[in-house]
Amino acid sequence: MNNHIQAEKALSNIFEPVWGDEMIQGDSANLQQWQRYIEQEIGFILPNTQLQWLTNAIDHTATLNGLTTQQLWYQLPKNNEIRQQLLDKVLIHESRFFRHKPSIDFITRYAIDKCTDDRSKPFRIWSVGCASGHETWSLAMSLTAAQLSNHVILGTDVSEQAITNARLGQYDQRQYSLIPQNCQQFVYPLITKNAGNELSMADTSSKVERSINTQFDWQVAPALRPYVSFALHNVIEQKSPTSHLQNVIICQNMLLYFRKFDQRDILAWLSEQCEVEGYIILAPGEALFWRPSNMRRIAHPQVNVWQKISA
């Protein structure tokens, strides 16, 4: 059965709204209905401490479409564009370049060894839950700085807005300061101010693209783009965004938003997408309960890394 048909039945039969024309701010029962809907769609568990974030996302999406919250509720299973807008507002896109450098260094060293031993096929990396592309571009910078050229890096996220921003590859000065010296060759200034204090664009992006993010200062270099692609992907649906098995799957700081049984299912499915002798890398401290028969945890002082030992 189509996911949206399931969602519509769930909304009408289980999550029947109890408010009038407007959602009452702070009504925990109403917000729990919205929490359950978000979990049903993407498996994302929004903590109770972030209910105001959820309220703001609901209000913003409703206002953007000229709807009351009740009307928004009933539009969700019928209108995929509005549904995606709500998910984009709910999801937390915060990330940064070289967020966990030991993981990136581990992948780079493995890529060097793998590409030295076998040049017949590209070294493949999948960055799961890539947000606005910081991790994906960090990997591209690190591998290219190591003078590797036979690699393919895929970044995926359930947020359409995040993927759009990731493809643009435009970021602010704060992010530039996080990039190691040997990788700063892969960025260039994007915006300058002329004498009239007007913004001058250093690229040829369309006006539509420019309007998405007006707070950027620099852009990733064109030399990185042949190695990187991005795709909209909902990991809870367990449908692969690519037909290729991966040498490395990196999934950091995403699983903590899922229930433990969903984490276990996601990890089992990700291991199927990893080639034998390849690695899955998680954030330090994540999913320490995981005990798969086809994976072994590698003893590493800084990286939470698992190697696939059998199909």
PDB file of C-alpha atoms in Angstrom:
ATOM      1  CA  MET A   1       0.000   0.000   0.000  1.00  0.00           C
ATOM      2  CA  ASN A   2       1.255   3.500  -0.861  1.00  0.00           C
ATOM      3  CA  ASN A   3       2.819   5.312   2.103  1.00  0.00           C
ATOM      4  CA  HIS A   4       0.591   8.340   1.611  1.00  0.00           C
ATOM      5  CA  ILE A   5      -2.572   6.210   1.533  1.00  0.00           C
ATOM      6  CA  GLN A   6      -1.416   4.611   4.780  1.00  0.00           C
ATOM      7  CA  ALA A   7      -0.770   8.049   6.214  1.00  0.00           C
ATOM      8  CA  GLU A   8      -4.214   9.287   5.208  1.00  0.00           C
ATOM      9  CA  LYS A   9      -5.885   6.327   6.907  1.00  0.00           C
ATOM     10  CA  ALA A  10      -3.740   6.862   9.979  1.00  0.00           C
ATOM     11  CA  LEU A  11      -4.653  10.525  10.121  1.00  0.00           C
ATOM     12  CA  SER A  12      -8.369   9.909   9.766  1.00  0.00           C
ATOM     13  CA  ASN A  13      -8.638   6.843  11.995  1.00  0.00           C
ATOM     14  CA  ILE A  14      -5.970   7.273  14.660  1.00  0.00           C
ATOM     15  CA  PHE A  15      -4.785  10.845  14.861  1.00  0.00           C
ATOM     16  CA  GLU A  16      -8.159  12.587  14.655  1.00  0.00           C
ATOM     17  CA  PRO A  17      -7.524  16.252  15.536  1.00  0.00           C
ATOM     18  CA  VAL A  18      -9.169  17.514  18.695  1.00  0.00           C
ATOM     19  CA  TRP A  19      -8.593  21.253  18.183  1.00  0.00           C
ATOM     20  CA  GLY A  20     -10.765  23.805  16.446  1.00  0.00           C
ATOM     21  CA  ASP A  21      -9.585  26.185  13.749  1.00  0.00           C
ATOM     22  CA  GLU A  22      -6.242  26.821  15.456  1.00  0.00           C
ATOM     23  CA  MET A  23      -3.960  24.538  17.423  1.00  0.00           C
ATOM     24  CA  ILE A  24      -3.761  25.610  21.039  1.00  0.00           C
ATOM     25  CA  GLN A  25      -0.171  26.457  21.876  1.00  0.00           C
ATOM     26  CA  GLY A  26       1.249  24.051  24.435  1.00  0.00           C
ATOM     27  CA  ASP A  27      -1.557  21.471  24.168  1.00  0.00           C
ATOM     28  CA  SER A  28       0.517  18.328  24.744  1.00  0.00           C
ATOM     29  CA  ALA A  29      -2.177  15.948  23.454  1.00  0.00           C
ATOM     30  CA  ASN A  30      -2.351  17.741  20.103  1.00  0.00           C
ATOM     31  CA  LEU A  31       1.424  17.932  19.784  1.00  0.00           C
ATOM     32  CA  GLN A  32       1.727  14.230  20.530  1.00  0.00           C
ATOM     33  CA  GLN A  33      -0.487  13.565  17.511  1.00  0.00           C
ATOM     34  CA  TRP A  34       1.918  15.558  15.361  1.00  0.00           C
ATOM     35  CA  GLN A  35       4.885  13.776  16.939  1.00  0.00           C
ATOM     36  CA  ARG A  36       3.348  10.419  16.034  1.00  0.00           C
ATOM     37  CA  TYR A  37       2.756  11.557  12.462  1.00  0.00           C
ATOM     38  CA  ILE A  38       6.392  12.637  12.040  1.00  0.00           C
ATOM     39  CA  GLU A  39       7.567   9.307  13.472  1.00  0.00           C
ATOM     40  CA  GLN A  40       5.250   7.382  11.150  1.00  0.00           C
ATOM     41  CA  GLU A  41       6.573   9.222   8.089  1.00  0.00           C
ATOM     42  CA  ILE A  42      10.331   9.220   8.706  1.00  0.00           C
ATOM     43  CA  GLY A  43      10.924   7.411  12.009  1.00  0.00           C
ATOM     44  CA  PHE A  44      12.132  10.684  13.537  1.00  0.00           C
ATOM     45  CA  ILE A  45      11.522  11.005  17.288  1.00  0.00           C
ATOM     46  CA  LEU A  46      11.319  14.647  18.263  1.00  0.00           C
ATOM     47  CA  PRO A  47      12.212  14.926  21.990  1.00  0.00           C
ATOM     48  CA  ASN A  48       9.700  16.569  24.307  1.00  0.00           C
ATOM     49  CA  THR A  49      12.311  19.230  25.011  1.00  0.00           C
ATOM     50  CA  GLN A  50      11.966  20.357  21.379  1.00  0.00           C
ATOM     51  CA  LEU A  51       8.183  20.609  21.181  1.00  0.00           C
ATOM     52  CA  GLN A  52       8.420  24.351  20.588  1.00  0.00           C
ATOM     53  CA  TRP A  53      10.509  23.551  17.486  1.00  0.00           C
ATOM     54  CA  LEU A  54       7.657  21.315  16.298  1.00  0.00           C
ATOM     55  CA  THR A  55       5.048  23.989  17.040  1.00  0.00           C
ATOM     56  CA  ASN A  56       7.032  26.554  15.062  1.00  0.00           C
ATOM     57  CA  ALA A  57       7.369  24.143  12.122  1.00  0.00           C
ATOM     58  CA  ILE A  58       3.620  23.490  12.084  1.00  0.00           C
ATOM     59  CA  ASP A  59       2.714  27.174  12.340  1.00  0.00           C
ATOM     60  CA  HIS A  60       5.219  28.206   9.675  1.00  0.00           C
ATOM     61  CA  THR A  61       4.058  25.543   7.198  1.00  0.00           C
ATOM     62  CA  ALA A  62       0.392  26.385   7.766  1.00  0.00           C
ATOM     63  CA  THR A  63       0.996  30.127   7.348  1.00  0.00           C
ATOM     64  CA  LEU A  64       3.131  29.585   4.238  1.00  0.00           C
ATOM     65  CA  ASN A  65       0.208  27.798   2.580  1.00  0.00           C
ATOM     66  CA  GLY A  66      -2.594  30.008   3.895  1.00  0.00           C
ATOM     67  CA  LEU A  67      -4.011  27.202   6.030  1.00  0.00           C
ATOM     68  CA  THR A  68      -5.146  26.735   9.584  1.00  0.00           C
ATOM     69  CA  THR A  69      -3.372  23.985  11.492  1.00  0.00           C
ATOM     70  CA  GLN A  70      -6.453  21.810  11.173  1.00  0.00           C
ATOM     71  CA  GLN A  71      -6.508  22.292   7.404  1.00  0.00           C
ATOM     72  CA  LEU A  72      -2.777  21.549   7.277  1.00  0.00           C
ATOM     73  CA  TRP A  73      -3.375  18.306   9.156  1.00  0.00           C
ATOM     74  CA  TYR A  74      -5.810  17.054   6.522  1.00  0.00           C
ATOM     75  CA  GLN A  75      -3.659  18.245   3.615  1.00  0.00           C
ATOM     76  CA  LEU A  76      -0.597  16.227   4.631  1.00  0.00           C
ATOM     77  CA  PRO A  77      -1.614  12.849   3.125  1.00  0.00           C
ATOM     78  CA  LYS A  78      -3.010  14.552   0.002  1.00  0.00           C
ATOM     79  CA  ASN A  79      -0.308  17.074  -0.845  1.00  0.00           C
ATOM     80  CA  ASN A  80       3.277  15.811  -1.031  1.00  0.00           C
ATOM     81  CA  GLU A  81       4.702  19.329  -1.483  1.00  0.00           C
ATOM     82  CA  ILE A  82       3.149  20.534   1.779  1.00  0.00           C
ATOM     83  CA  ARG A  83       4.185  17.318   3.519  1.00  0.00           C
ATOM     84  CA  GLN A  84       7.793  17.871   2.410  1.00  0.00           C
ATOM     85  CA  GLN A  85       7.683  21.499   3.575  1.00  0.00           C
ATOM     86  CA  LEU A  86       6.667  20.372   7.057  1.00  0.00           C
ATOM     87  CA  LEU A  87       9.386  17.699   7.179  1.00  0.00           C
ATOM     88  CA  ASP A  88      11.984  20.245   6.052  1.00  0.00           C
ATOM     89  CA  LYS A  89      10.972  22.575   8.883  1.00  0.00           C
ATOM     90  CA  VAL A  90      10.892  19.827  11.524  1.00  0.00           C
ATOM     91  CA  LEU A  91      14.231  18.220  10.680  1.00  0.00           C
ATOM     92  CA  ILE A  92      17.377  19.544  12.331  1.00  0.00           C
ATOM     93  CA  HIS A  93      19.935  20.413   9.635  1.00  0.00           C
ATOM     94  CA  GLU A  94      22.760  21.556  11.901  1.00  0.00           C
ATOM     95  CA  SER A  95      26.144  20.213  10.847  1.00  0.00           C
ATOM     96  CA  ARG A  96      29.638  21.476  10.182  1.00  0.00           C
ATOM     97  CA  PHE A  97      32.702  20.758   8.106  1.00  0.00           C
ATOM     98  CA  PHE A  98      35.037  18.046   9.415  1.00  0.00           C
ATOM     99  CA  ARG A  99      32.627  17.489  12.299  1.00  0.00           C
ATOM    100  CA  HIS A 100      34.449  14.355  13.405  1.00  0.00           C
ATOM    101  CA  LYS A 101      37.856  14.496  11.761  1.00  0.00           C
ATOM    102  CA  PRO A 102      39.086  11.076  13.070  1.00  0.00           C
ATOM    103  CA  SER A 103      36.298   9.404  11.060  1.00  0.00           C
ATOM    104  CA  ILE A 104      37.208  11.326   7.918  1.00  0.00           C
ATOM    105  CA  ASP A 105      40.905  10.519   8.415  1.00  0.00           C
ATOM    106  CA  PHE A 106      40.043   6.815   8.856  1.00  0.00           C
ATOM    107  CA  ILE A 107      38.070   6.788   5.598  1.00  0.00           C
ATOM    108  CA  THR A 108      40.829   8.643   3.746  1.00  0.00           C
ATOM    109  CA  ARG A 109      43.495   6.172   4.861  1.00  0.00           C
ATOM    110  CA  TYR A 110      41.303   3.234   3.879  1.00  0.00           C
ATOM    111  CA  ALA A 111      40.613   4.823   0.489  1.00  0.00           C
ATOM    112  CA  ILE A 112      44.352   5.285  -0.118  1.00  0.00           C
ATOM    113  CA  ASP A 113      45.031   1.625   0.720  1.00  0.00           C
ATOM    114  CA  LYS A 114      42.060   0.343  -1.277  1.00  0.00           C
ATOM    115  CA  CYS A 115      42.794   2.426  -4.360  1.00  0.00           C
ATOM    116  CA  THR A 116      46.447   1.390  -4.260  1.00  0.00           C
ATOM    117  CA  ASP A 117      45.468  -2.289  -4.219  1.00  0.00           C
ATOM    118  CA  ASP A 118      42.591  -2.090  -6.722  1.00  0.00           C
ATOM    119  CA  ARG A 119      42.244   0.637  -9.342  1.00  0.00           C
ATOM    120  CA  SER A 120      39.688  -1.269 -11.413  1.00  0.00           C
ATOM    121  CA  LYS A 121      36.597   0.257  -9.811  1.00  0.00           C
ATOM    122  CA  PRO A 122      35.791   3.475  -7.967  1.00  0.00           C
ATOM    123  CA  PHE A 123      35.979   3.755  -4.206  1.00  0.00           C
ATOM    124  CA  ARG A 124      32.387   4.354  -3.076  1.00  0.00           C
ATOM    125  CA  ILE A 125      31.243   6.270   0.019  1.00  0.00           C
ATOM    126  CA  TRP A 126      27.668   6.887   1.141  1.00  0.00           C
ATOM    127  CA  SER A 127      27.033   9.707   3.609  1.00  0.00           C
ATOM    128  CA  VAL A 128      23.638   8.925   5.203  1.00  0.00           C
ATOM    129  CA  GLY A 129      21.716  11.851   6.698  1.00  0.00           C
ATOM    130  CA  CYS A 130      24.096  14.320   5.074  1.00  0.00           C
ATOM    131  CA  ALA A 131      22.015  17.417   5.970  1.00  0.00           C
ATOM    132  CA  SER A 132      23.305  20.363   3.925  1.00  0.00           C
ATOM    133  CA  GLY A 133      26.344  18.494   2.646  1.00  0.00           C
ATOM    134  CA  HIS A 134      29.067  19.462   5.134  1.00  0.00           C
ATOM    135  CA  GLU A 135      30.188  15.874   5.754  1.00  0.00           C
ATOM    136  CA  THR A 136      29.943  14.878   2.092  1.00  0.00           C
ATOM    137  CA  TRP A 137      32.037  17.799   0.876  1.00  0.00           C
ATOM    138  CA  SER A 138      34.504  17.273   3.751  1.00  0.00           C
ATOM    139  CA  LEU A 139      35.081  13.732   2.512  1.00  0.00           C
ATOM    140  CA  ALA A 140      35.542  14.955  -1.052  1.00  0.00           C
ATOM    141  CA  MET A 141      38.098  17.523   0.119  1.00  0.00           C
ATOM    142  CA  SER A 142      40.026  14.997   2.194  1.00  0.00           C
ATOM    143  CA  LEU A 143      40.223  12.331  -0.520  1.00  0.00           C
ATOM    144  CA  THR A 144      41.094  14.804  -3.243  1.00  0.00           C
ATOM    145  CA  ALA A 145      43.765  16.407  -1.037  1.00  0.00           C
ATOM    146  CA  ALA A 146      45.254  12.900  -0.747  1.00  0.00           C
ATOM    147  CA  GLN A 147      45.509  12.953  -4.564  1.00  0.00           C
ATOM    148  CA  LEU A 148      42.842  10.297  -5.030  1.00  0.00           C
ATOM    149  CA  SER A 149      40.729  10.627  -8.141  1.00  0.00           C
ATOM    150  CA  ASN A 150      38.856   7.334  -8.463  1.00  0.00           C
ATOM    151  CA  HIS A 151      36.143   7.852  -5.868  1.00  0.00           C
ATOM    152  CA  VAL A 152      32.382   8.415  -5.820  1.00  0.00           C
ATOM    153  CA  ILE A 153      30.643  10.026  -2.839  1.00  0.00           C
ATOM    154  CA  LEU A 154      26.863  10.003  -2.394  1.00  0.00           C
ATOM    155  CA  GLY A 155      25.103  12.184   0.174  1.00  0.00           C
ATOM    156  CA  THR A 156      21.453  11.522   1.050  1.00  0.00           C
ATOM    157  CA  ASP A 157      18.906  13.120   3.338  1.00  0.00           C
ATOM    158  CA  VAL A 158      15.141  13.087   3.825  1.00  0.00           C
ATOM    159  CA  SER A 159      15.019  16.896   3.686  1.00  0.00           C
ATOM    160  CA  GLU A 160      14.554  18.322   0.203  1.00  0.00           C
ATOM    161  CA  GLN A 161      15.680  21.750   1.376  1.00  0.00           C
ATOM    162  CA  ALA A 162      18.889  20.301   2.840  1.00  0.00           C
ATOM    163  CA  ILE A 163      19.676  18.420  -0.380  1.00  0.00           C
ATOM    164  CA  THR A 164      19.100  21.569  -2.449  1.00  0.00           C
ATOM    165  CA  ASN A 165      21.553  23.474  -0.259  1.00  0.00           C
ATOM    166  CA  ALA A 166      24.047  20.596  -0.365  1.00  0.00           C
ATOM    167  CA  ARG A 167      24.051  20.618  -4.160  1.00  0.00           C
ATOM    168  CA  LEU A 168      24.729  24.360  -4.187  1.00  0.00           C
ATOM    169  CA  GLY A 169      27.736  23.835  -1.913  1.00  0.00           C
ATOM    170  CA  GLN A 170      27.636  27.405  -0.599  1.00  0.00           C
ATOM    171  CA  TYR A 171      28.506  28.167   3.034  1.00  0.00           C
ATOM    172  CA  ASP A 172      29.357  30.944   5.467  1.00  0.00           C
ATOM    173  CA  GLN A 173      32.666  32.132   6.857  1.00  0.00           C
ATOM    174  CA  ARG A 174      32.180  30.244  10.126  1.00  0.00           C
ATOM    175  CA  GLN A 175      32.278  26.956   8.197  1.00  0.00           C
ATOM    176  CA  TYR A 176      35.423  28.003   6.316  1.00  0.00           C
ATOM    177  CA  SER A 177      37.310  28.343   9.585  1.00  0.00           C
ATOM    178  CA  LEU A 178      36.696  24.626  10.304  1.00  0.00           C
ATOM    179  CA  ILE A 179      38.400  23.381   7.140  1.00  0.00           C
ATOM    180  CA  PRO A 180      42.000  22.110   7.575  1.00  0.00           C
ATOM    181  CA  GLN A 181      44.729  24.056   5.841  1.00  0.00           C
ATOM    182  CA  ASN A 182      45.461  21.322   3.305  1.00  0.00           C
ATOM    183  CA  CYS A 183      41.816  21.333   2.173  1.00  0.00           C
ATOM    184  CA  GLN A 184      41.270  25.098   1.884  1.00  0.00           C
ATOM    185  CA  GLN A 185      42.453  24.875  -1.728  1.00  0.00           C
ATOM    186  CA  PHE A 186      39.012  23.455  -2.552  1.00  0.00           C
ATOM    187  CA  VAL A 187      36.990  26.569  -1.705  1.00  0.00           C
ATOM    188  CA  TYR A 188      36.761  30.001  -3.285  1.00  0.00           C
ATOM    189  CA  PRO A 189      35.041  33.296  -2.307  1.00  0.00           C
ATOM    190  CA  LEU A 190      31.513  33.646  -3.595  1.00  0.00           C
ATOM    191  CA  ILE A 191      30.286  37.090  -2.565  1.00  0.00           C
ATOM    192  CA  THR A 192      32.058  40.437  -2.565  1.00  0.00           C
ATOM    193  CA  LYS A 193      30.754  43.909  -1.898  1.00  0.00           C
ATOM    194  CA  ASN A 194      31.304  46.626  -4.484  1.00  0.00           C
ATOM    195  CA  ALA A 195      31.506  50.351  -3.882  1.00  0.00           C
ATOM    196  CA  GLY A 196      27.716  50.628  -3.872  1.00  0.00           C
ATOM    197  CA  ASN A 197      27.515  47.992  -1.155  1.00  0.00           C
ATOM    198  CA  GLU A 198      25.697  45.637  -3.514  1.00  0.00           C
ATOM    199  CA  LEU A 199      26.378  41.916  -3.612  1.00  0.00           C
ATOM    200  CA  SER A 200      28.346  40.592  -6.560  1.00  0.00           C
ATOM    201  CA  MET A 201      28.059  36.885  -7.342  1.00  0.00           C
ATOM    202  CA  ALA A 202      31.237  34.998  -8.261  1.00  0.00           C
ATOM    203  CA  ASP A 203      29.362  32.148  -9.906  1.00  0.00           C
ATOM    204  CA  THR A 204      26.704  31.814 -12.582  1.00  0.00           C
ATOM    205  CA  SER A 205      23.968  30.239 -10.445  1.00  0.00           C
ATOM    206  CA  SER A 206      20.390  31.093 -11.355  1.00  0.00           C
ATOM    207  CA  LYS A 207      18.452  33.680  -9.386  1.00  0.00           C
ATOM    208  CA  VAL A 208      16.265  30.902  -8.066  1.00  0.00           C
ATOM    209  CA  GLU A 209      19.278  29.076  -6.633  1.00  0.00           C
ATOM    210  CA  ARG A 210      20.711  32.269  -5.166  1.00  0.00           C
ATOM    211  CA  SER A 211      17.522  33.003  -3.257  1.00  0.00           C
ATOM    212  CA  ILE A 212      17.750  29.728  -1.334  1.00  0.00           C
ATOM    213  CA  ASN A 213      20.634  30.861   0.813  1.00  0.00           C
ATOM    214  CA  THR A 214      21.746  34.487   0.883  1.00  0.00           C
ATOM    215  CA  GLN A 215      24.158  34.130   3.803  1.00  0.00           C
ATOM    216  CA  PHE A 216      26.954  32.370   1.939  1.00  0.00           C
ATOM    217  CA  ASP A 217      30.534  33.617   1.659  1.00  0.00           C
ATOM    218  CA  TRP A 218      32.254  30.854  -0.302  1.00  0.00           C
ATOM    219  CA  GLN A 219      31.591  27.818  -2.464  1.00  0.00           C
ATOM    220  CA  VAL A 220      33.191  24.418  -2.903  1.00  0.00           C
ATOM    221  CA  ALA A 221      35.528  24.303  -5.888  1.00  0.00           C
ATOM    222  CA  PRO A 222      34.266  22.898  -9.209  1.00  0.00           C
ATOM    223  CA  ALA A 223      37.081  20.328  -9.071  1.00  0.00           C
ATOM    224  CA  LEU A 224      35.162  18.426  -6.362  1.00  0.00           C
ATOM    225  CA  ARG A 225      31.827  18.211  -8.136  1.00  0.00           C
ATOM    226  CA  PRO A 226      32.599  15.242 -10.444  1.00  0.00           C
ATOM    227  CA  TYR A 227      33.104  13.069  -7.358  1.00  0.00           C
ATOM    228  CA  VAL A 228      29.962  14.065  -5.434  1.00  0.00           C
ATOM    229  CA  SER A 229      26.218  13.596  -5.904  1.00  0.00           C
ATOM    230  CA  PHE A 230      23.198  14.096  -3.650  1.00  0.00           C
ATOM    231  CA  ALA A 231      19.799  12.414  -3.516  1.00  0.00           C
ATOM    232  CA  LEU A 232      16.587  12.736  -1.538  1.00  0.00           C
ATOM    233  CA  HIS A 233      16.216   9.535   0.478  1.00  0.00           C
ATOM    234  CA  ASN A 234      14.159   8.293   3.423  1.00  0.00           C
ATOM    235  CA  VAL A 235      16.265   5.697   5.233  1.00  0.00           C
ATOM    236  CA  ILE A 236      13.273   4.316   7.144  1.00  0.00           C
ATOM    237  CA  GLU A 237      11.786   3.042   3.852  1.00  0.00           C
ATOM    238  CA  GLN A 238      14.895   0.864   3.280  1.00  0.00           C
ATOM    239  CA  LYS A 239      15.015   1.451  -0.472  1.00  0.00           C
ATOM    240  CA  SER A 240      18.538   1.906  -1.769  1.00  0.00           C
ATOM    241  CA  PRO A 241      19.313   5.190  -3.579  1.00  0.00           C
ATOM    242  CA  THR A 242      21.995   3.397  -5.598  1.00  0.00           C
ATOM    243  CA  SER A 243      22.527  -0.014  -7.151  1.00  0.00           C
ATOM    244  CA  HIS A 244      26.168  -0.141  -6.017  1.00  0.00           C
ATOM    245  CA  LEU A 245      27.527  -1.673  -2.837  1.00  0.00           C
ATOM    246  CA  GLN A 246      29.572   0.789  -0.813  1.00  0.00           C
ATOM    247  CA  ASN A 247      33.154   0.619   0.449  1.00  0.00           C
ATOM    248  CA  VAL A 248      32.185   2.917   3.309  1.00  0.00           C
ATOM    249  CA  ILE A 249      28.836   3.974   4.745  1.00  0.00           C
ATOM    250  CA  ILE A 250      29.081   6.837   7.211  1.00  0.00           C
ATOM    251  CA  CYS A 251      26.002   7.541   9.324  1.00  0.00           C
ATOM    252  CA  GLN A 252      26.790   9.873  12.207  1.00  0.00           C
ATOM    253  CA  ASN A 253      24.474  11.670  14.644  1.00  0.00           C
ATOM    254  CA  MET A 254      21.321  10.491  12.883  1.00  0.00           C
ATOM    255  CA  LEU A 255      20.386   7.239  14.635  1.00  0.00           C
ATOM    256  CA  LEU A 256      19.875   8.993  17.959  1.00  0.00           C
ATOM    257  CA  TYR A 257      16.595  10.392  16.575  1.00  0.00           C
ATOM    258  CA  PHE A 258      15.174   6.875  16.083  1.00  0.00           C
ATOM    259  CA  ARG A 259      13.823   4.298  18.497  1.00  0.00           C
ATOM    260  CA  LYS A 260      16.193   1.442  19.281  1.00  0.00           C
ATOM    261  CA  PHE A 261      14.285  -1.147  17.239  1.00  0.00           C
ATOM    262  CA  ASP A 262      14.314   1.220  14.249  1.00  0.00           C
ATOM    263  CA  GLN A 263      18.039   1.795  14.729  1.00  0.00           C
ATOM    264  CA  ARG A 264      18.597  -1.958  14.640  1.00  0.00           C
ATOM    265  CA  ASP A 265      16.553  -2.345  11.431  1.00  0.00           C
ATOM    266  CA  ILE A 266      18.314   0.587   9.750  1.00  0.00           C
ATOM    267  CA  LEU A 267      21.750  -0.756  10.640  1.00  0.00           C
ATOM    268  CA  ALA A 268      20.896  -4.261   9.423  1.00  0.00           C
ATOM    269  CA  TRP A 269      19.724  -2.798   6.123  1.00  0.00           C
ATOM    270  CA  LEU A 270      22.790  -0.540   5.802  1.00  0.00           C
ATOM    271  CA  SER A 271      25.029  -3.562   6.299  1.00  0.00           C
ATOM    272  CA  GLU A 272      23.358  -5.103   3.238  1.00  0.00           C
ATOM    273  CA  GLN A 273      24.414  -2.034   1.216  1.00  0.00           C
ATOM    274  CA  CYS A 274      28.058  -2.407   2.301  1.00  0.00           C
ATOM    275  CA  GLU A 275      30.464  -4.658   0.427  1.00  0.00           C
ATOM    276  CA  VAL A 276      32.347  -7.399   2.275  1.00  0.00           C
ATOM    277  CA  GLU A 277      35.452  -5.950   3.964  1.00  0.00           C
ATOM    278  CA  GLY A 278      33.869  -2.493   3.758  1.00  0.00           C
ATOM    279  CA  TYR A 279      33.051  -0.333   6.775  1.00  0.00           C
ATOM    280  CA  ILE A 280      30.097   1.316   8.498  1.00  0.00           C
ATOM    281  CA  ILE A 281      31.077   4.320  10.603  1.00  0.00           C
ATOM    282  CA  LEU A 282      28.810   5.721  13.304  1.00  0.00           C
ATOM    283  CA  ALA A 283      29.227   8.609  15.712  1.00  0.00           C
ATOM    284  CA  PRO A 284      31.170   7.833  18.897  1.00  0.00           C
ATOM    285  CA  GLY A 285      28.863   6.182  21.414  1.00  0.00           C
ATOM    286  CA  GLU A 286      26.093   5.449  18.896  1.00  0.00           C
ATOM    287  CA  ALA A 287      24.345   2.052  18.702  1.00  0.00           C
ATOM    288  CA  LEU A 288      26.713   0.292  21.086  1.00  0.00           C
ATOM    289  CA  PHE A 289      23.977  -2.320  21.572  1.00  0.00           C
ATOM    290  CA  TRP A 290      24.400  -3.525  17.960  1.00  0.00           C
ATOM    291  CA  ARG A 291      25.688  -7.106  17.685  1.00  0.00           C
ATOM    292  CA  PRO A 292      25.389  -8.174  14.019  1.00  0.00           C
ATOM    293  CA  SER A 293      26.655 -11.586  12.978  1.00  0.00           C
ATOM    294  CA  ASN A 294      28.034 -10.299   9.660  1.00  0.00           C
ATOM    295  CA  MET A 295      29.929  -7.314  11.115  1.00  0.00           C
ATOM    296  CA  ARG A 296      32.728  -6.908  13.633  1.00  0.00           C
ATOM    297  CA  ARG A 297      33.564  -3.808  15.586  1.00  0.00           C
ATOM    298  CA  ILE A 298      37.083  -2.532  14.992  1.00  0.00           C
ATOM    299  CA  ALA A 299      39.068  -1.509  18.050  1.00  0.00           C
ATOM    300  CA  HIS A 300      39.804   2.172  17.480  1.00  0.00           C
ATOM    301  CA  PRO A 301      40.375   4.816  20.152  1.00  0.00           C
ATOM    302  CA  GLN A 302      38.389   7.535  18.373  1.00  0.00           C
ATOM    303  CA  VAL A 303      36.195   6.032  15.644  1.00  0.00           C
ATOM    304  CA  ASN A 304      33.058   3.917  16.064  1.00  0.00           C
ATOM    305  CA  VAL A 305      33.703   1.654  13.085  1.00  0.00           C
ATOM    306  CA  TRP A 306      32.332  -1.724  12.000  1.00  0.00           C
ATOM    307  CA  GLN A 307      33.709  -3.964   9.251  1.00  0.00           C
ATOM    308  CA  LYS A 308      31.587  -6.319   7.215  1.00  0.00           C
ATOM    309  CA  ILE A 309      33.038  -9.817   7.442  1.00  0.00           C
ATOM    310  CA  SER A 310      30.451 -11.852   5.527  1.00  0.00           C
ATOM    311  CA  ALA A 311      27.572 -11.396   3.119  1.00  0.00           C
TER     312      ALA A 311
END
